[in-house]
Amino acid sequence: MKYTRKDFPDDFLFGVATSSYQIEGHSFGGAGETQWDTFAATRANVVRAETGAIACDHYHRYEEDLDLVAAAGFDCYRFSTSWARILPHGRGSPNQQGLDFYDRLTDAMLERDLKPCLTLYHWEMPSALVDLGGWRNRDIAKWFGDYTEIIMSCIGDRMFSTAPVNEPWCVAWLGHFTGHHAPGIRDIRATARAMHHVLVGHGTAINIMRGLGLGNLGAICNLEYAMPADNSKAAERASRLYDGIYNRFFLSGMFKGEYPANVLEGIESHLPANWQDDFPVIQAPVDWCGINYYTRKLIGPTSDTWPAYMEVEGHLPKTDLGWEVFPAGLEHLLKIVQHDYTGDLPLYVTENGMANDDIKVGINIDDAARTDYLNTHLDVVQNTLVEGVPVKGYFIWSLLDNYEWSSGYEKRFGIVHVDFETLKRTPKSSYHAIAKALLKA
Ligand code: IFM
């Protein structure tokens, strides 16, 4: 790595991130069926119809995995609890095995001196709640609040930080507009409601946690840097709308209590009645904001129905998911978020990393491309720190190769290789480079 921890402020935190459905193995420990199980069972949704049934078997191997996190010198471990593991039917009686698992997992982090950084919803909606409309149904905010209360009453006091929802754009837009993610809906009204309700759910969970006396609560958004594909006014307008839908809708809701006008043009008639009345909940104060960043998008206009934009292929080097490598986008976004929304609030890069076709040669896995990717993104974190942006930490996605949603197990994001036949873990060269950089004196 180009940097060591000494190049960053003393209180700067380094972490690595995972999520429950992507690594745990949802067939273990009494977890309920999730929307990803049924989405994967539907033709052509997921590569080879793969599910998270076994995943990395982290449910049984978490001690070994946390040993790897600690041995690399990370300060923090970002993980998520599964709604369907805690409440197999989404509501009602909790699954004690699920609560016990997260209790053990938490203690295992603390025993290794790792700060537990929790996300409460990383997409494993229990199927029973999808049957009731999932994020389309306004009651989801209350159900999410109930789930929050159950899990946080059990492990909340031991968390370093907690965020309710990972990547509200993915939840709402990929799940209900493009249909690329579960529940695989393609409907503008469903999308508008999911966009709004996911924010009401976020605020409800924050308020419940405050009520339990918990602190260091945040919001985590995935952001993409939108650029016009050419110099035309139409491309400029299209890229502003992409930015509005992808980035500003969620940030504006949470930090300003409003939605961008260009987004409302397309969705206002589909929002639930009296949606403005929900802003006091949506704006529940948070203590920090997390940004998940991977790439930029070049956007051009189309003559299609709203939002009438399209992604135009760019020519920068790409990762194995076809995402262009554009570190400058992270710098722009950190500055924009601070300037337009969060001011002095601590910012974290809560996910950053790349899919790479990592090949195992003997016992070695050389993923120099990943180390380069991390270095170039840390370069821009350095730039923002110099300019006074309060970035307080950086988390790599991901610890392990894992279930990459509709790509199944085909795309590898881990700094640790997982053989999905034997489940053997092998640290890649990026892991060794990070371990060297994070060595504490
Ligand atoms: O794997 C995902 C993760 O679940 C959410 N953020 C983006 C990652 C890479 O696609």
Tab-separated table of C-alpha atoms and ligand atoms in Angstrom:
chain	number	residue	atom	x	y	z
A	1	MET	CA	0.000	0.000	0.000
A	2	LYS	CA	1.085	3.544	-0.656
A	3	TYR	CA	0.007	4.661	2.835
A	4	THR	CA	0.295	3.445	6.397
A	5	ARG	CA	-1.986	4.398	9.248
A	6	LYS	CA	0.604	7.003	10.309
A	7	ASP	CA	-0.315	9.051	7.212
A	8	PHE	CA	-3.802	9.581	8.660
A	9	PRO	CA	-5.001	11.451	11.750
A	10	ASP	CA	-4.686	9.510	15.020
A	11	ASP	CA	-8.445	9.111	15.368
A	12	PHE	CA	-8.937	7.945	11.761
A	13	LEU	CA	-10.498	4.452	11.687
A	14	PHE	CA	-9.866	1.673	9.205
A	15	GLY	CA	-12.460	-1.028	8.783
A	16	VAL	CA	-13.655	-3.795	6.570
A	17	ALA	CA	-17.292	-4.469	5.699
A	18	THR	CA	-19.604	-7.441	5.095
A	19	SER	CA	-23.338	-8.102	5.256
A	20	SER	CA	-25.416	-10.883	6.734
A	21	TYR	CA	-27.091	-12.515	3.713
A	22	GLN	CA	-23.923	-12.255	1.641
A	23	ILE	CA	-21.778	-14.294	4.044
A	24	GLU	CA	-23.653	-16.017	6.883
A	25	GLY	CA	-25.490	-18.917	5.276
A	26	HIS	CA	-29.203	-18.334	5.615
A	27	SER	CA	-30.119	-21.994	5.783
A	28	PHE	CA	-28.553	-22.189	9.251
A	29	GLY	CA	-29.865	-21.231	12.676
A	30	GLY	CA	-33.588	-20.899	12.042
A	31	ALA	CA	-33.508	-17.877	9.716
A	32	GLY	CA	-36.703	-17.243	7.755
A	33	GLU	CA	-37.101	-17.068	3.991
A	34	THR	CA	-36.054	-13.750	2.465
A	35	GLN	CA	-36.910	-11.863	-0.707
A	36	TRP	CA	-33.517	-12.915	-2.126
A	37	ASP	CA	-34.416	-16.605	-1.819
A	38	THR	CA	-37.537	-16.156	-3.928
A	39	PHE	CA	-35.930	-13.646	-6.298
A	40	ALA	CA	-33.141	-16.150	-7.005
A	41	ALA	CA	-35.698	-18.913	-7.543
A	42	THR	CA	-37.267	-16.850	-10.326
A	43	ARG	CA	-35.843	-17.549	-13.774
A	44	ALA	CA	-32.915	-15.405	-14.984
A	45	ASN	CA	-32.735	-13.105	-11.942
A	46	VAL	CA	-29.483	-14.386	-10.435
A	47	VAL	CA	-26.476	-16.047	-12.063
A	48	ARG	CA	-26.998	-19.835	-11.810
A	49	ALA	CA	-30.008	-19.088	-9.529
A	50	GLU	CA	-27.575	-18.958	-6.601
A	51	THR	CA	-28.761	-17.977	-3.129
A	52	GLY	CA	-27.240	-17.143	0.242
A	53	ALA	CA	-28.219	-20.539	1.686
A	54	ILE	CA	-24.606	-21.453	2.482
A	55	ALA	CA	-22.727	-18.329	1.313
A	56	CYS	CA	-19.384	-18.281	3.196
A	57	ASP	CA	-20.788	-20.264	6.151
A	58	HIS	CA	-19.780	-17.361	8.344
A	59	TYR	CA	-22.524	-18.536	10.736
A	60	HIS	CA	-20.200	-21.363	11.786
A	61	ARG	CA	-16.821	-19.820	10.842
A	62	TYR	CA	-17.154	-16.318	12.297
A	63	GLU	CA	-14.301	-16.832	14.772
A	64	GLU	CA	-11.869	-17.626	11.950
A	65	ASP	CA	-13.175	-14.649	9.959
A	66	LEU	CA	-12.837	-12.226	12.843
A	67	ASP	CA	-9.319	-13.536	13.476
A	68	LEU	CA	-8.502	-12.449	9.922
A	69	VAL	CA	-10.000	-8.986	10.516
A	70	ALA	CA	-8.013	-8.549	13.723
A	71	ALA	CA	-4.781	-9.936	12.275
A	72	ALA	CA	-4.925	-7.395	9.442
A	73	GLY	CA	-4.962	-4.612	12.035
A	74	PHE	CA	-8.389	-3.177	11.252
A	75	ASP	CA	-9.990	-1.014	13.935
A	76	CYS	CA	-13.578	-1.700	12.938
A	77	TYR	CA	-15.709	-4.492	11.561
A	78	ARG	CA	-18.815	-3.386	9.676
A	79	PHE	CA	-21.492	-6.105	9.615
A	80	SER	CA	-25.256	-6.373	9.450
A	81	THR	CA	-27.926	-8.280	11.313
A	82	SER	CA	-30.529	-10.111	9.279
A	83	TRP	CA	-34.154	-9.142	9.880
A	84	ALA	CA	-35.209	-12.623	8.717
A	85	ARG	CA	-32.787	-14.339	11.100
A	86	ILE	CA	-34.106	-12.365	14.077
A	87	LEU	CA	-37.765	-12.456	12.999
A	88	PRO	CA	-38.255	-15.308	10.528
A	89	HIS	CA	-41.737	-13.990	9.659
A	90	GLY	CA	-40.742	-10.351	9.864
A	91	ARG	CA	-42.926	-9.778	12.934
A	92	GLY	CA	-43.965	-11.743	15.985
A	93	SER	CA	-41.707	-13.930	18.088
A	94	PRO	CA	-37.963	-13.626	17.675
A	95	ASN	CA	-35.784	-16.590	16.806
A	96	GLN	CA	-33.645	-17.063	19.926
A	97	GLN	CA	-30.925	-18.828	17.911
A	98	GLY	CA	-30.619	-15.687	15.785
A	99	LEU	CA	-30.332	-13.369	18.784
A	100	ASP	CA	-27.778	-15.727	20.349
A	101	PHE	CA	-25.723	-15.745	17.157
A	102	TYR	CA	-25.436	-11.951	17.038
A	103	ASP	CA	-24.705	-11.907	20.766
A	104	ARG	CA	-21.789	-14.328	20.239
A	105	LEU	CA	-20.632	-12.448	17.149
A	106	THR	CA	-20.586	-9.141	19.045
A	107	ASP	CA	-18.600	-10.589	21.924
A	108	ALA	CA	-16.197	-12.181	19.467
A	109	MET	CA	-15.515	-8.742	17.940
A	110	LEU	CA	-14.971	-7.136	21.330
A	111	GLU	CA	-12.657	-9.954	22.417
A	112	ARG	CA	-10.481	-9.085	19.412
A	113	ASP	CA	-10.595	-5.368	20.143
A	114	LEU	CA	-12.663	-4.682	17.030
A	115	LYS	CA	-15.265	-1.921	17.061
A	116	PRO	CA	-18.644	-3.359	15.966
A	117	CYS	CA	-20.235	-1.143	13.301
A	118	LEU	CA	-23.739	-2.385	12.657
A	119	THR	CA	-26.198	-1.955	9.808
A	120	LEU	CA	-29.724	-3.105	10.586
A	121	TYR	CA	-30.995	-3.692	7.057
A	122	HIS	CA	-28.787	-4.924	4.256
A	123	TRP	CA	-31.605	-6.174	2.022
A	124	GLU	CA	-32.776	-9.480	3.550
A	125	MET	CA	-36.456	-8.559	3.792
A	126	PRO	CA	-38.425	-11.500	5.226
A	127	SER	CA	-40.706	-12.954	2.521
A	128	ALA	CA	-43.690	-12.717	4.862
A	129	LEU	CA	-43.345	-8.919	4.789
A	130	VAL	CA	-42.871	-8.820	1.026
A	131	ASP	CA	-46.261	-10.567	0.876
A	132	LEU	CA	-47.662	-7.535	2.686
A	133	GLY	CA	-46.053	-5.098	0.243
A	134	GLY	CA	-42.589	-4.747	1.783
A	135	TRP	CA	-41.245	-1.210	1.392
A	136	ARG	CA	-44.390	-0.268	-0.565
A	137	ASN	CA	-46.459	-0.573	2.582
A	138	ARG	CA	-46.252	2.342	4.992
A	139	ASP	CA	-46.522	-0.054	7.970
A	140	ILE	CA	-43.035	-1.293	7.103
A	141	ALA	CA	-41.594	1.633	9.087
A	142	LYS	CA	-43.297	0.409	12.252
A	143	TRP	CA	-42.279	-3.214	11.606
A	144	PHE	CA	-38.710	-2.082	11.007
A	145	GLY	CA	-38.866	-0.117	14.246
A	146	ASP	CA	-40.047	-3.225	16.136
A	147	TYR	CA	-37.205	-5.293	14.676
A	148	THR	CA	-34.763	-2.511	15.584
A	149	GLU	CA	-35.972	-2.513	19.165
A	150	ILE	CA	-35.609	-6.290	19.494
A	151	ILE	CA	-32.075	-6.563	18.140
A	152	MET	CA	-30.787	-3.352	19.711
A	153	SER	CA	-32.146	-4.306	23.130
A	154	CYS	CA	-29.943	-7.365	22.825
A	155	ILE	CA	-26.671	-6.037	21.348
A	156	GLY	CA	-27.125	-2.259	21.020
A	157	ASP	CA	-25.129	-1.319	24.102
A	158	ARG	CA	-22.043	-3.023	22.668
A	159	MET	CA	-22.125	-1.361	19.222
A	160	PHE	CA	-19.593	1.309	18.309
A	161	SER	CA	-21.934	2.688	15.652
A	162	THR	CA	-25.242	1.763	14.044
A	163	ALA	CA	-26.970	2.732	10.796
A	164	PRO	CA	-30.504	1.620	9.955
A	165	VAL	CA	-30.391	0.993	6.186
A	166	ASN	CA	-27.607	0.164	3.770
A	167	GLU	CA	-27.950	2.054	0.474
A	168	PRO	CA	-31.564	3.275	0.304
A	169	TRP	CA	-31.215	3.877	-3.461
A	170	CYS	CA	-30.544	0.176	-4.072
A	171	VAL	CA	-33.425	-0.823	-1.806
A	172	ALA	CA	-35.888	1.437	-3.598
A	173	TRP	CA	-34.642	1.851	-7.169
A	174	LEU	CA	-32.939	-1.463	-7.994
A	175	GLY	CA	-35.662	-3.343	-6.141
A	176	HIS	CA	-38.715	-1.525	-7.500
A	177	PHE	CA	-37.809	0.426	-10.669
A	178	THR	CA	-35.220	-1.553	-12.630
A	179	GLY	CA	-36.114	-4.846	-10.934
A	180	HIS	CA	-32.458	-5.880	-10.874
A	181	HIS	CA	-32.647	-6.600	-7.156
A	182	ALA	CA	-35.257	-8.324	-5.004
A	183	PRO	CA	-38.201	-8.006	-4.895
A	184	GLY	CA	-37.743	-7.488	-8.652
A	185	ILE	CA	-40.594	-5.049	-9.232
A	186	ARG	CA	-40.647	-2.585	-12.154
A	187	ASP	CA	-43.241	-0.003	-11.284
A	188	ILE	CA	-42.969	3.748	-10.755
A	189	ARG	CA	-45.640	3.906	-8.037
A	190	ALA	CA	-43.998	1.072	-6.098
A	191	THR	CA	-40.655	2.874	-6.512
A	192	ALA	CA	-41.940	6.223	-5.243
A	193	ARG	CA	-43.440	4.587	-2.185
A	194	ALA	CA	-40.332	2.506	-1.499
A	195	MET	CA	-38.122	5.640	-1.834
A	196	HIS	CA	-40.224	7.453	0.743
A	197	HIS	CA	-40.930	4.561	3.118
A	198	VAL	CA	-37.289	3.485	3.308
A	199	LEU	CA	-36.536	6.963	4.638
A	200	VAL	CA	-39.451	6.826	7.087
A	201	GLY	CA	-38.075	3.441	8.217
A	202	HIS	CA	-34.612	4.981	8.640
A	203	GLY	CA	-35.935	7.819	10.825
A	204	THR	CA	-38.197	5.516	12.827
A	205	ALA	CA	-35.249	3.243	13.652
A	206	ILE	CA	-33.081	6.223	14.651
A	207	ASN	CA	-35.816	7.459	17.014
A	208	ILE	CA	-36.270	4.001	18.557
A	209	MET	CA	-32.530	3.710	19.162
A	210	ARG	CA	-32.363	7.181	20.718
A	211	GLY	CA	-35.246	6.109	22.934
A	212	LEU	CA	-33.151	3.141	24.063
A	213	GLY	CA	-30.401	5.589	25.002
A	214	LEU	CA	-28.071	4.526	22.183
A	215	GLY	CA	-25.681	6.846	20.352
A	216	ASN	CA	-23.290	7.149	17.410
A	217	LEU	CA	-26.135	6.568	14.954
A	218	GLY	CA	-25.718	7.302	11.263
A	219	ALA	CA	-27.039	7.071	7.731
A	220	ILE	CA	-25.335	5.173	4.893
A	221	CYS	CA	-25.954	6.105	1.245
A	222	ASN	CA	-24.361	4.749	-1.897
A	223	LEU	CA	-23.428	7.612	-4.168
A	224	GLU	CA	-22.308	7.714	-7.793
A	225	TYR	CA	-20.715	10.702	-9.447
A	226	ALA	CA	-22.995	11.600	-12.357
A	227	MET	CA	-21.424	13.338	-15.363
A	228	PRO	CA	-23.109	14.473	-18.595
A	229	ALA	CA	-22.109	12.188	-21.459
A	230	ASP	CA	-21.537	15.194	-23.766
A	231	ASN	CA	-21.728	18.993	-23.777
A	232	SER	CA	-25.405	19.227	-24.648
A	233	LYS	CA	-28.027	20.849	-22.418
A	234	ALA	CA	-30.045	17.647	-22.647
A	235	ALA	CA	-27.167	15.556	-21.267
A	236	GLU	CA	-26.634	18.110	-18.507
A	237	ARG	CA	-30.317	17.891	-17.560
A	238	ALA	CA	-30.277	14.088	-17.689
A	239	SER	CA	-27.215	13.863	-15.495
A	240	ARG	CA	-28.724	16.279	-12.962
A	241	LEU	CA	-31.786	14.052	-12.770
A	242	TYR	CA	-29.619	10.949	-12.311
A	243	ASP	CA	-27.812	12.771	-9.500
A	244	GLY	CA	-31.181	13.766	-8.047
A	245	ILE	CA	-32.580	10.258	-8.001
A	246	TYR	CA	-29.406	8.437	-7.033
A	247	ASN	CA	-27.755	10.836	-4.596
A	248	ARG	CA	-29.794	13.865	-3.626
A	249	PHE	CA	-33.232	12.378	-2.998
A	250	PHE	CA	-32.076	10.434	0.054
A	251	LEU	CA	-29.567	13.003	1.349
A	252	SER	CA	-32.057	15.859	0.905
A	253	GLY	CA	-34.779	13.915	2.704
A	254	MET	CA	-32.590	13.085	5.694
A	255	PHE	CA	-30.581	16.316	5.990
A	256	LYS	CA	-32.901	19.008	4.607
A	257	GLY	CA	-36.434	17.668	4.972
A	258	GLU	CA	-37.225	18.069	1.278
A	259	TYR	CA	-37.012	16.173	-2.006
A	260	PRO	CA	-35.310	17.573	-5.158
A	261	ALA	CA	-37.750	19.278	-7.530
A	262	ASN	CA	-36.495	17.397	-10.609
A	263	VAL	CA	-37.195	14.058	-8.899
A	264	LEU	CA	-40.631	15.144	-7.667
A	265	GLU	CA	-41.567	15.948	-11.288
A	266	GLY	CA	-41.530	12.217	-11.969
A	267	ILE	CA	-42.711	10.692	-8.713
A	268	GLU	CA	-44.814	13.184	-6.761
A	269	SER	CA	-48.138	11.861	-8.038
A	270	HIS	CA	-47.115	8.382	-6.860
A	271	LEU	CA	-46.042	9.321	-3.347
A	272	PRO	CA	-48.384	8.467	-0.465
A	273	ALA	CA	-50.835	11.178	0.701
A	274	ASN	CA	-49.354	13.783	3.067
A	275	TRP	CA	-45.807	12.601	2.443
A	276	GLN	CA	-44.447	15.971	3.567
A	277	ASP	CA	-45.714	15.268	7.085
A	278	ASP	CA	-43.120	12.504	7.445
A	279	PHE	CA	-40.075	14.790	7.257
A	280	PRO	CA	-39.799	15.299	11.032
A	281	VAL	CA	-39.271	11.511	11.328
A	282	ILE	CA	-37.073	11.225	8.235
A	283	GLN	CA	-34.903	14.081	9.549
A	284	ALA	CA	-34.264	12.421	12.928
A	285	PRO	CA	-30.790	13.794	13.735
A	286	VAL	CA	-27.866	11.483	13.031
A	287	ASP	CA	-24.307	11.609	14.369
A	288	TRP	CA	-22.464	10.783	11.153
A	289	CYS	CA	-22.978	10.013	7.488
A	290	GLY	CA	-21.477	7.086	5.585
A	291	ILE	CA	-20.789	7.106	1.855
A	292	ASN	CA	-20.431	3.923	-0.168
A	293	TYR	CA	-18.532	4.760	-3.345
A	294	TYR	CA	-17.489	2.621	-6.300
A	295	THR	CA	-17.751	4.479	-9.626
A	296	ARG	CA	-19.015	7.334	-11.774
A	297	LYS	CA	-21.710	7.265	-14.461
A	298	LEU	CA	-21.839	9.096	-17.790
A	299	ILE	CA	-25.448	10.029	-18.426
A	300	GLY	CA	-27.233	11.009	-21.617
A	301	PRO	CA	-30.868	11.731	-22.533
A	302	THR	CA	-33.348	9.369	-24.177
A	303	SER	CA	-36.790	9.970	-25.685
A	304	ASP	CA	-38.245	7.330	-23.376
A	305	THR	CA	-40.694	7.857	-20.498
A	306	TRP	CA	-39.450	9.537	-17.280
A	307	PRO	CA	-36.662	9.588	-16.150
A	308	ALA	CA	-35.606	9.519	-19.830
A	309	TYR	CA	-31.894	9.055	-19.246
A	310	MET	CA	-29.421	6.320	-20.032
A	311	GLU	CA	-25.974	5.294	-18.930
A	312	VAL	CA	-23.391	5.819	-21.679
A	313	GLU	CA	-20.358	3.590	-21.732
A	314	GLY	CA	-17.172	5.318	-20.588
A	315	HIS	CA	-13.609	4.420	-21.516
A	316	LEU	CA	-11.758	4.421	-18.219
A	317	PRO	CA	-10.315	1.139	-16.920
A	318	LYS	CA	-13.119	-1.018	-15.525
A	319	THR	CA	-13.526	-3.514	-12.696
A	320	ASP	CA	-14.863	-7.020	-13.217
A	321	LEU	CA	-18.412	-5.668	-12.826
A	322	GLY	CA	-17.786	-3.233	-15.698
A	323	TRP	CA	-17.657	-0.252	-13.304
A	324	GLU	CA	-15.214	2.484	-14.354
A	325	VAL	CA	-12.439	3.267	-11.874
A	326	PHE	CA	-12.826	6.984	-11.097
A	327	PRO	CA	-11.378	7.947	-7.692
A	328	ALA	CA	-11.951	11.681	-8.339
A	329	GLY	CA	-15.680	10.986	-8.007
A	330	LEU	CA	-15.192	10.093	-4.347
A	331	GLU	CA	-13.416	13.389	-3.714
A	332	HIS	CA	-16.191	15.376	-5.446
A	333	LEU	CA	-18.894	13.540	-3.540
A	334	LEU	CA	-17.284	13.891	-0.114
A	335	LYS	CA	-16.990	17.632	-0.697
A	336	ILE	CA	-20.530	17.948	-2.067
A	337	VAL	CA	-22.015	15.983	0.834
A	338	GLN	CA	-20.199	18.119	3.367
A	339	HIS	CA	-20.999	21.389	1.608
A	340	ASP	CA	-24.622	20.743	0.707
A	341	TYR	CA	-25.822	18.461	3.498
A	342	THR	CA	-23.736	17.473	6.496
A	343	GLY	CA	-21.476	20.418	7.425
A	344	ASP	CA	-19.375	19.470	10.456
A	345	LEU	CA	-20.833	15.985	10.867
A	346	PRO	CA	-18.222	13.205	10.680
A	347	LEU	CA	-18.159	11.438	7.315
A	348	TYR	CA	-17.049	7.860	6.745
A	349	VAL	CA	-16.328	6.031	3.528
A	350	THR	CA	-18.365	3.019	4.610
A	351	GLU	CA	-17.694	0.967	1.443
A	352	ASN	CA	-15.070	1.120	-1.263
A	353	GLY	CA	-13.504	-1.716	-3.203
A	354	MET	CA	-13.550	-3.575	-6.481
A	355	ALA	CA	-14.726	-6.763	-8.115
A	356	ASN	CA	-11.713	-8.478	-9.617
A	357	ASP	CA	-11.277	-11.798	-11.370
A	358	ASP	CA	-8.790	-13.041	-8.795
A	359	ILE	CA	-6.938	-16.115	-9.927
A	360	LYS	CA	-5.359	-18.516	-7.479
A	361	VAL	CA	-1.860	-19.567	-8.527
A	362	GLY	CA	-0.672	-22.292	-6.163
A	363	ILE	CA	-1.224	-20.854	-2.731
A	364	ASN	CA	-1.009	-17.218	-3.845
A	365	ILE	CA	-3.673	-14.870	-5.057
A	366	ASP	CA	-2.221	-11.766	-6.598
A	367	ASP	CA	-4.830	-8.990	-6.673
A	368	ALA	CA	-2.467	-6.063	-7.257
A	369	ALA	CA	-5.307	-4.352	-9.158
A	370	ARG	CA	-7.303	-4.200	-5.916
A	371	THR	CA	-4.377	-2.738	-3.978
A	372	ASP	CA	-4.036	-0.073	-6.705
A	373	TYR	CA	-7.751	0.659	-6.536
A	374	LEU	CA	-7.587	1.149	-2.763
A	375	ASN	CA	-4.461	3.317	-3.033
A	376	THR	CA	-5.982	5.667	-5.593
A	377	HIS	CA	-9.127	6.074	-3.501
A	378	LEU	CA	-7.082	6.681	-0.350
A	379	ASP	CA	-5.220	9.381	-2.340
A	380	VAL	CA	-8.436	11.335	-2.669
A	381	VAL	CA	-9.401	10.738	0.968
A	382	GLN	CA	-6.048	12.345	1.784
A	383	ASN	CA	-6.893	15.317	-0.472
A	384	THR	CA	-10.216	15.875	1.256
A	385	LEU	CA	-8.602	15.693	4.692
A	386	VAL	CA	-6.104	18.357	3.659
A	387	GLU	CA	-9.037	20.523	2.607
A	388	GLY	CA	-10.720	20.108	5.972
A	389	VAL	CA	-13.478	17.632	5.102
A	390	PRO	CA	-14.167	15.728	8.337
A	391	VAL	CA	-13.583	12.201	7.018
A	392	LYS	CA	-13.140	9.973	10.053
A	393	GLY	CA	-12.753	6.511	8.589
A	394	TYR	CA	-12.477	4.253	5.573
A	395	PHE	CA	-14.006	0.778	5.182
A	396	ILE	CA	-13.064	-1.706	2.475
A	397	TRP	CA	-15.765	-3.740	0.774
A	398	SER	CA	-15.278	-6.602	1.428
A	399	LEU	CA	-13.565	-8.973	3.840
A	400	LEU	CA	-14.541	-12.132	1.955
A	401	ASP	CA	-15.522	-13.045	-1.576
A	402	ASN	CA	-19.262	-13.436	-1.094
A	403	TYR	CA	-22.748	-13.525	-2.566
A	404	GLU	CA	-22.751	-10.583	-4.953
A	405	TRP	CA	-26.553	-10.424	-5.298
A	406	SER	CA	-27.729	-10.945	-8.883
A	407	SER	CA	-24.147	-11.871	-9.881
A	408	GLY	CA	-24.278	-14.832	-7.482
A	409	TYR	CA	-20.795	-15.974	-6.468
A	410	GLU	CA	-19.255	-14.994	-9.782
A	411	LYS	CA	-17.878	-11.568	-8.846
A	412	ARG	CA	-15.212	-11.382	-6.171
A	413	PHE	CA	-14.840	-8.323	-3.909
A	414	GLY	CA	-12.908	-9.931	-1.031
A	415	ILE	CA	-9.446	-9.189	0.257
A	416	VAL	CA	-9.732	-12.809	1.378
A	417	HIS	CA	-10.447	-15.452	-1.258
A	418	VAL	CA	-13.193	-17.989	-0.565
A	419	ASP	CA	-13.254	-21.325	-2.356
A	420	PHE	CA	-17.000	-21.889	-2.616
A	421	GLU	CA	-16.541	-25.679	-2.867
A	422	THR	CA	-14.465	-26.135	0.293
A	423	LEU	CA	-15.168	-22.725	1.941
A	424	LYS	CA	-11.444	-22.397	2.597
A	425	ARG	CA	-10.311	-18.811	3.177
A	426	THR	CA	-7.043	-17.596	1.616
A	427	PRO	CA	-5.848	-14.025	2.181
A	428	LYS	CA	-5.009	-12.319	-1.120
A	429	SER	CA	-1.992	-10.088	-1.724
A	430	SER	CA	-4.174	-7.011	-1.001
A	431	TYR	CA	-4.907	-8.419	2.477
A	432	HIS	CA	-1.181	-8.794	3.178
A	433	ALA	CA	-0.488	-5.276	1.883
A	434	ILE	CA	-3.217	-3.815	4.106
A	435	ALA	CA	-1.969	-5.756	7.129
A	436	LYS	CA	1.473	-4.229	6.621
A	437	ALA	CA	0.010	-0.731	6.272
A	438	LEU	CA	-2.186	-1.000	9.359
A	439	LEU	CA	0.450	-2.421	11.658
A	440	LYS	CA	0.253	-0.563	14.974
A	441	ALA	CA	3.594	0.607	16.343
B	1	IFM	O1	-21.948	-6.230	-2.479
B	1	IFM	C1	-22.472	-4.941	-2.478
B	1	IFM	C2	-22.967	-4.567	-1.089
B	1	IFM	O2	-23.925	-5.459	-0.622
B	1	IFM	C3	-23.581	-3.191	-1.099
B	1	IFM	N1	-22.703	-2.229	-1.737
B	1	IFM	C4	-22.126	-2.562	-2.992
B	1	IFM	C5	-21.455	-3.916	-2.919
B	1	IFM	C6	-20.811	-4.288	-4.273
B	1	IFM	O3	-21.786	-4.368	-5.254
